[in-house]
Amino acid sequence: MRTLARWCCRHWIATIVGWLAIVVVLVGIHGAVGSAYTDKFTLPNTDSFDALHLLQHANPKTSGETDQLVISVDHGKVTDPVVRARAEKLFGQVAKTKYVAEVISPYTPRTAKQIAPGGRVAFADVVFTNAANNQKVTASDASHFDKVITSASGNGVHFNAEGNIAEAGNPQNSDSSLFIGFIAAAIVLFLAFGSFTAMLLPLLAAGVSLGAGTAV
């Protein structure tokens, strides 16, 4: 390792170019092969696994992933009749999408706490079937799920999806969060090291590692 480290220091340009080339190749392969969301939870002899196993036997239809369908308004409240009618229509559309078991509306006495105190934001739970765990939810399936929800937005009413499957269908959201995280890390590292070069090196190494790991 000492020999490799010495060579990398002496040939730092070639090292950086090599790192970036590897990431580009891996990302290219990832794009060609495609990706799929899967959540196979297998940790036997743990409380969480036992609880999931019990749920799968007691109510297998609704023992899969749970995402949130978020409703927000620029003006008025989510309980306004027009907004509620649009939301409930969307709930019906989402319930018909692949792998969805049910949509738990916030417009019932039992689920009223899913509406924020100010009435401007609410969420509905989208419960997926156990098949969403045991089978691969393709990127196309996840993207369709996300688009069904977001395409219903308009006229001051916004619908968004949050959760693992929604994130798989709309990776741009996670990319923006990642960018904000890198900016925050850069500020902290610059204050700690007092040098732009010293700040850049760990960020570059982290970026290469994250990019390669995600692609793999």
mmCIF file of C-alpha atoms in Angstrom:
data_model
loop_
_atom_site.group_PDB
_atom_site.id
_atom_site.type_symbol
_atom_site.label_atom_id
_atom_site.label_comp_id
_atom_site.label_asym_id
_atom_site.label_seq_id
_atom_site.Cartn_x
_atom_site.Cartn_y
_atom_site.Cartn_z
ATOM 1 C CA MET A 1 0.000 0.000 0.000
ATOM 2 C CA ARG A 2 2.878 2.365 0.727
ATOM 3 C CA THR A 3 4.238 1.852 -2.784
ATOM 4 C CA LEU A 4 0.810 2.437 -4.315
ATOM 5 C CA ALA A 5 0.278 5.576 -2.223
ATOM 6 C CA ARG A 6 3.691 6.941 -3.245
ATOM 7 C CA TRP A 7 2.920 6.292 -6.929
ATOM 8 C CA CYS A 8 -0.483 8.020 -6.642
ATOM 9 C CA CYS A 9 1.111 11.085 -5.038
ATOM 10 C CA ARG A 10 3.759 11.344 -7.744
ATOM 11 C CA HIS A 11 1.258 10.764 -10.567
ATOM 12 C CA TRP A 12 -1.744 12.549 -9.104
ATOM 13 C CA ILE A 13 -3.115 13.697 -12.457
ATOM 14 C CA ALA A 14 -3.148 10.158 -13.832
ATOM 15 C CA THR A 15 -4.696 8.925 -10.588
ATOM 16 C CA ILE A 16 -7.566 11.425 -10.699
ATOM 17 C CA VAL A 17 -8.180 10.794 -14.401
ATOM 18 C CA GLY A 18 -8.177 7.050 -13.703
ATOM 19 C CA TRP A 19 -10.698 7.444 -10.884
ATOM 20 C CA LEU A 20 -13.041 9.488 -13.056
ATOM 21 C CA ALA A 21 -12.677 7.066 -15.971
ATOM 22 C CA ILE A 22 -13.661 4.147 -13.737
ATOM 23 C CA VAL A 23 -16.740 6.023 -12.494
ATOM 24 C CA VAL A 24 -17.774 6.938 -16.043
ATOM 25 C CA VAL A 25 -17.442 3.322 -17.181
ATOM 26 C CA LEU A 26 -19.410 1.997 -14.200
ATOM 27 C CA VAL A 27 -22.167 4.590 -14.622
ATOM 28 C CA GLY A 28 -22.348 3.717 -18.318
ATOM 29 C CA ILE A 29 -22.742 0.020 -17.507
ATOM 30 C CA HIS A 30 -25.360 0.877 -14.880
ATOM 31 C CA GLY A 31 -27.329 2.898 -17.423
ATOM 32 C CA ALA A 32 -27.157 0.087 -19.984
ATOM 33 C CA VAL A 33 -28.129 -2.690 -17.578
ATOM 34 C CA GLY A 34 -30.816 -0.711 -15.727
ATOM 35 C CA SER A 35 -31.888 -0.917 -12.101
ATOM 36 C CA ALA A 36 -34.794 -2.140 -9.999
ATOM 37 C CA TYR A 37 -36.009 -1.483 -6.469
ATOM 38 C CA THR A 38 -36.238 -4.514 -4.233
ATOM 39 C CA ASP A 39 -36.594 -4.830 -0.468
ATOM 40 C CA LYS A 40 -36.006 -8.413 0.592
ATOM 41 C CA PHE A 41 -35.792 -8.280 4.365
ATOM 42 C CA THR A 42 -34.148 -11.406 5.746
ATOM 43 C CA LEU A 43 -32.727 -11.039 9.240
ATOM 44 C CA PRO A 44 -34.005 -14.113 11.108
ATOM 45 C CA ASN A 45 -34.210 -14.223 14.910
ATOM 46 C CA THR A 46 -34.707 -10.459 15.232
ATOM 47 C CA ASP A 47 -37.788 -8.691 16.594
ATOM 48 C CA SER A 48 -38.309 -6.658 13.414
ATOM 49 C CA PHE A 49 -38.108 -9.741 11.183
ATOM 50 C CA ASP A 50 -40.513 -11.661 13.438
ATOM 51 C CA ALA A 51 -42.974 -8.767 13.326
ATOM 52 C CA LEU A 52 -42.781 -8.591 9.534
ATOM 53 C CA HIS A 53 -43.142 -12.378 9.266
ATOM 54 C CA LEU A 54 -46.253 -12.237 11.492
ATOM 55 C CA LEU A 55 -47.751 -9.434 9.406
ATOM 56 C CA GLN A 56 -47.126 -11.364 6.199
ATOM 57 C CA HIS A 57 -49.081 -14.313 7.583
ATOM 58 C CA ALA A 58 -51.869 -12.285 9.224
ATOM 59 C CA ASN A 59 -52.412 -9.799 6.383
ATOM 60 C CA PRO A 60 -50.128 -10.575 3.422
ATOM 61 C CA LYS A 61 -51.896 -8.119 1.123
ATOM 62 C CA THR A 62 -50.701 -5.072 3.048
ATOM 63 C CA SER A 63 -47.335 -6.240 4.376
ATOM 64 C CA GLY A 64 -45.185 -4.533 1.781
ATOM 65 C CA GLU A 65 -43.479 -1.155 1.473
ATOM 66 C CA THR A 66 -45.315 2.019 2.545
ATOM 67 C CA ASP A 67 -44.780 5.333 0.753
ATOM 68 C CA GLN A 68 -46.510 8.663 1.315
ATOM 69 C CA LEU A 69 -48.604 10.690 -1.108
ATOM 70 C CA VAL A 70 -48.168 14.304 0.006
ATOM 71 C CA ILE A 71 -50.814 16.946 -0.680
ATOM 72 C CA SER A 72 -50.085 20.657 -0.316
ATOM 73 C CA VAL A 73 -51.845 23.855 -1.346
ATOM 74 C CA ASP A 74 -50.634 27.379 -2.063
ATOM 75 C CA HIS A 75 -53.887 28.895 -0.796
ATOM 76 C CA GLY A 76 -56.773 27.612 1.269
ATOM 77 C CA LYS A 77 -56.698 24.186 2.900
ATOM 78 C CA VAL A 78 -56.368 20.597 1.780
ATOM 79 C CA THR A 79 -59.820 19.985 3.251
ATOM 80 C CA ASP A 80 -61.513 22.396 0.837
ATOM 81 C CA PRO A 81 -64.120 20.498 -1.237
ATOM 82 C CA VAL A 82 -62.372 21.082 -4.588
ATOM 83 C CA VAL A 83 -58.976 19.986 -3.253
ATOM 84 C CA ARG A 84 -60.452 16.978 -1.482
ATOM 85 C CA ALA A 85 -62.273 15.883 -4.639
ATOM 86 C CA ARG A 86 -59.048 16.031 -6.657
ATOM 87 C CA ALA A 87 -57.128 14.184 -3.961
ATOM 88 C CA GLU A 88 -59.693 11.403 -3.657
ATOM 89 C CA LYS A 89 -59.783 10.998 -7.444
ATOM 90 C CA LEU A 90 -56.004 10.626 -7.391
ATOM 91 C CA PHE A 91 -56.224 8.078 -4.563
ATOM 92 C CA GLY A 92 -58.396 5.940 -6.808
ATOM 93 C CA GLN A 93 -55.912 6.196 -9.674
ATOM 94 C CA VAL A 94 -52.952 5.322 -7.461
ATOM 95 C CA ALA A 95 -54.817 2.358 -5.964
ATOM 96 C CA LYS A 96 -55.022 0.876 -9.478
ATOM 97 C CA THR A 97 -51.276 1.066 -10.141
ATOM 98 C CA LYS A 98 -49.115 -2.037 -10.016
ATOM 99 C CA TYR A 99 -48.217 -3.488 -6.594
ATOM 100 C CA VAL A 100 -50.421 -1.002 -4.655
ATOM 101 C CA ALA A 101 -52.638 -2.708 -2.061
ATOM 102 C CA GLU A 102 -54.468 0.354 -0.742
ATOM 103 C CA VAL A 103 -54.291 4.098 -0.247
ATOM 104 C CA ILE A 104 -55.118 5.290 3.283
ATOM 105 C CA SER A 105 -56.847 8.661 2.912
ATOM 106 C CA PRO A 106 -56.337 11.436 5.482
ATOM 107 C CA TYR A 107 -60.003 12.429 5.087
ATOM 108 C CA THR A 108 -61.429 10.128 7.746
ATOM 109 C CA PRO A 109 -61.867 10.630 11.507
ATOM 110 C CA ARG A 110 -59.355 7.835 12.168
ATOM 111 C CA THR A 111 -56.650 9.384 9.965
ATOM 112 C CA ALA A 112 -57.316 13.085 10.612
ATOM 113 C CA LYS A 113 -53.862 13.469 12.209
ATOM 114 C CA GLN A 114 -52.368 13.007 8.740
ATOM 115 C CA ILE A 115 -53.467 16.598 8.077
ATOM 116 C CA ALA A 116 -51.180 19.327 9.418
ATOM 117 C CA PRO A 117 -52.674 21.690 12.040
ATOM 118 C CA GLY A 118 -52.650 24.602 9.589
ATOM 119 C CA GLY A 119 -54.507 22.576 6.984
ATOM 120 C CA ARG A 120 -52.069 23.385 4.192
ATOM 121 C CA VAL A 121 -50.366 19.971 4.014
ATOM 122 C CA ALA A 122 -51.544 16.376 4.392
ATOM 123 C CA PHE A 123 -50.411 12.914 3.399
ATOM 124 C CA ALA A 124 -51.964 9.596 2.465
ATOM 125 C CA ASP A 125 -50.202 6.293 3.095
ATOM 126 C CA VAL A 126 -49.710 4.196 -0.023
ATOM 127 C CA VAL A 127 -49.384 0.568 1.077
ATOM 128 C CA PHE A 128 -47.795 -1.850 -1.370
ATOM 129 C CA THR A 129 -48.455 -5.559 -1.535
ATOM 130 C CA ASN A 130 -45.921 -8.068 -0.278
ATOM 131 C CA ALA A 131 -45.124 -8.747 -3.937
ATOM 132 C CA ALA A 132 -43.328 -5.401 -3.972
ATOM 133 C CA ASN A 133 -40.862 -6.901 -1.491
ATOM 134 C CA ASN A 134 -40.516 -10.340 -3.025
ATOM 135 C CA GLN A 135 -40.357 -9.210 -6.653
ATOM 136 C CA LYS A 136 -38.317 -6.568 -8.361
ATOM 137 C CA VAL A 137 -40.169 -3.291 -8.810
ATOM 138 C CA THR A 138 -38.629 -2.097 -12.057
ATOM 139 C CA ALA A 139 -37.490 1.471 -12.614
ATOM 140 C CA SER A 140 -40.348 1.790 -15.110
ATOM 141 C CA ASP A 141 -42.923 0.699 -12.491
ATOM 142 C CA ALA A 142 -41.514 3.117 -9.915
ATOM 143 C CA SER A 143 -41.389 5.960 -12.451
ATOM 144 C CA HIS A 144 -45.009 5.334 -13.467
ATOM 145 C CA PHE A 145 -46.080 5.399 -9.822
ATOM 146 C CA ASP A 146 -44.320 8.728 -9.293
ATOM 147 C CA LYS A 147 -45.679 10.286 -12.508
ATOM 148 C CA VAL A 148 -49.287 9.300 -11.765
ATOM 149 C CA ILE A 149 -49.033 11.337 -8.567
ATOM 150 C CA THR A 150 -46.987 14.361 -9.678
ATOM 151 C CA SER A 151 -48.889 14.812 -12.959
ATOM 152 C CA ALA A 152 -52.081 15.513 -10.976
ATOM 153 C CA SER A 153 -50.585 18.775 -9.637
ATOM 154 C CA GLY A 154 -51.825 22.144 -10.861
ATOM 155 C CA ASN A 155 -53.810 25.288 -10.020
ATOM 156 C CA GLY A 156 -52.092 25.753 -6.671
ATOM 157 C CA VAL A 157 -52.482 22.136 -5.559
ATOM 158 C CA HIS A 158 -49.373 19.962 -5.410
ATOM 159 C CA PHE A 159 -49.115 16.170 -5.200
ATOM 160 C CA ASN A 160 -45.799 14.464 -4.509
ATOM 161 C CA ALA A 161 -44.645 10.974 -3.589
ATOM 162 C CA GLU A 162 -42.169 10.238 -0.809
ATOM 163 C CA GLY A 163 -40.591 6.904 0.080
ATOM 164 C CA ASN A 164 -38.242 4.256 -1.254
ATOM 165 C CA ILE A 165 -40.222 3.333 -4.355
ATOM 166 C CA ALA A 166 -41.017 6.973 -5.130
ATOM 167 C CA GLU A 167 -37.333 7.811 -4.830
ATOM 168 C CA ALA A 168 -36.473 4.980 -7.208
ATOM 169 C CA GLY A 169 -38.956 6.443 -9.684
ATOM 170 C CA ASN A 170 -37.663 10.003 -9.372
ATOM 171 C CA PRO A 171 -33.908 9.923 -8.636
ATOM 172 C CA GLN A 172 -33.593 13.669 -9.331
ATOM 173 C CA ASN A 173 -34.930 14.364 -5.840
ATOM 174 C CA SER A 174 -32.157 12.353 -4.203
ATOM 175 C CA ASP A 175 -29.591 13.947 -6.525
ATOM 176 C CA SER A 176 -30.545 17.447 -5.342
ATOM 177 C CA SER A 177 -30.319 16.338 -1.699
ATOM 178 C CA LEU A 178 -26.910 14.846 -2.393
ATOM 179 C CA PHE A 179 -25.730 18.119 -3.945
ATOM 180 C CA ILE A 180 -26.872 20.097 -0.901
ATOM 181 C CA GLY A 181 -25.051 17.621 1.347
ATOM 182 C CA PHE A 182 -21.825 18.055 -0.608
ATOM 183 C CA ILE A 183 -22.067 21.841 -0.370
ATOM 184 C CA ALA A 184 -22.567 21.636 3.397
ATOM 185 C CA ALA A 185 -19.620 19.232 3.717
ATOM 186 C CA ALA A 186 -17.441 21.548 1.637
ATOM 187 C CA ILE A 187 -18.166 24.487 3.945
ATOM 188 C CA VAL A 188 -17.374 22.451 7.074
ATOM 189 C CA LEU A 189 -14.147 21.038 5.589
ATOM 190 C CA PHE A 190 -12.990 24.460 4.422
ATOM 191 C CA LEU A 191 -13.541 25.927 7.886
ATOM 192 C CA ALA A 192 -11.728 22.968 9.466
ATOM 193 C CA PHE A 193 -8.736 22.818 7.083
ATOM 194 C CA GLY A 194 -8.545 26.441 5.934
ATOM 195 C CA SER A 195 -7.453 25.314 2.483
ATOM 196 C CA PHE A 196 -9.388 24.809 -0.738
ATOM 197 C CA THR A 197 -7.119 21.952 -1.825
ATOM 198 C CA ALA A 198 -7.411 20.172 1.521
ATOM 199 C CA MET A 199 -11.189 20.587 1.324
ATOM 200 C CA LEU A 200 -11.397 19.276 -2.235
ATOM 201 C CA LEU A 201 -9.462 16.022 -1.785
ATOM 202 C CA PRO A 202 -11.810 14.240 0.680
ATOM 203 C CA LEU A 203 -14.834 15.462 -1.282
ATOM 204 C CA LEU A 204 -13.375 14.094 -4.495
ATOM 205 C CA ALA A 205 -12.566 10.766 -2.868
ATOM 206 C CA ALA A 206 -16.059 10.572 -1.357
ATOM 207 C CA GLY A 207 -17.669 11.476 -4.680
ATOM 208 C CA VAL A 208 -15.728 8.830 -6.584
ATOM 209 C CA SER A 209 -16.474 6.190 -3.944
ATOM 210 C CA LEU A 210 -20.169 7.078 -3.811
ATOM 211 C CA GLY A 211 -20.515 7.205 -7.589
ATOM 212 C CA ALA A 212 -18.732 3.891 -8.107
ATOM 213 C CA GLY A 213 -20.581 2.190 -5.251
ATOM 214 C CA THR A 214 -23.991 3.393 -6.448
ATOM 215 C CA ALA A 215 -23.296 2.292 -10.004
ATOM 216 C CA VAL A 216 -22.129 -1.140 -8.851
#
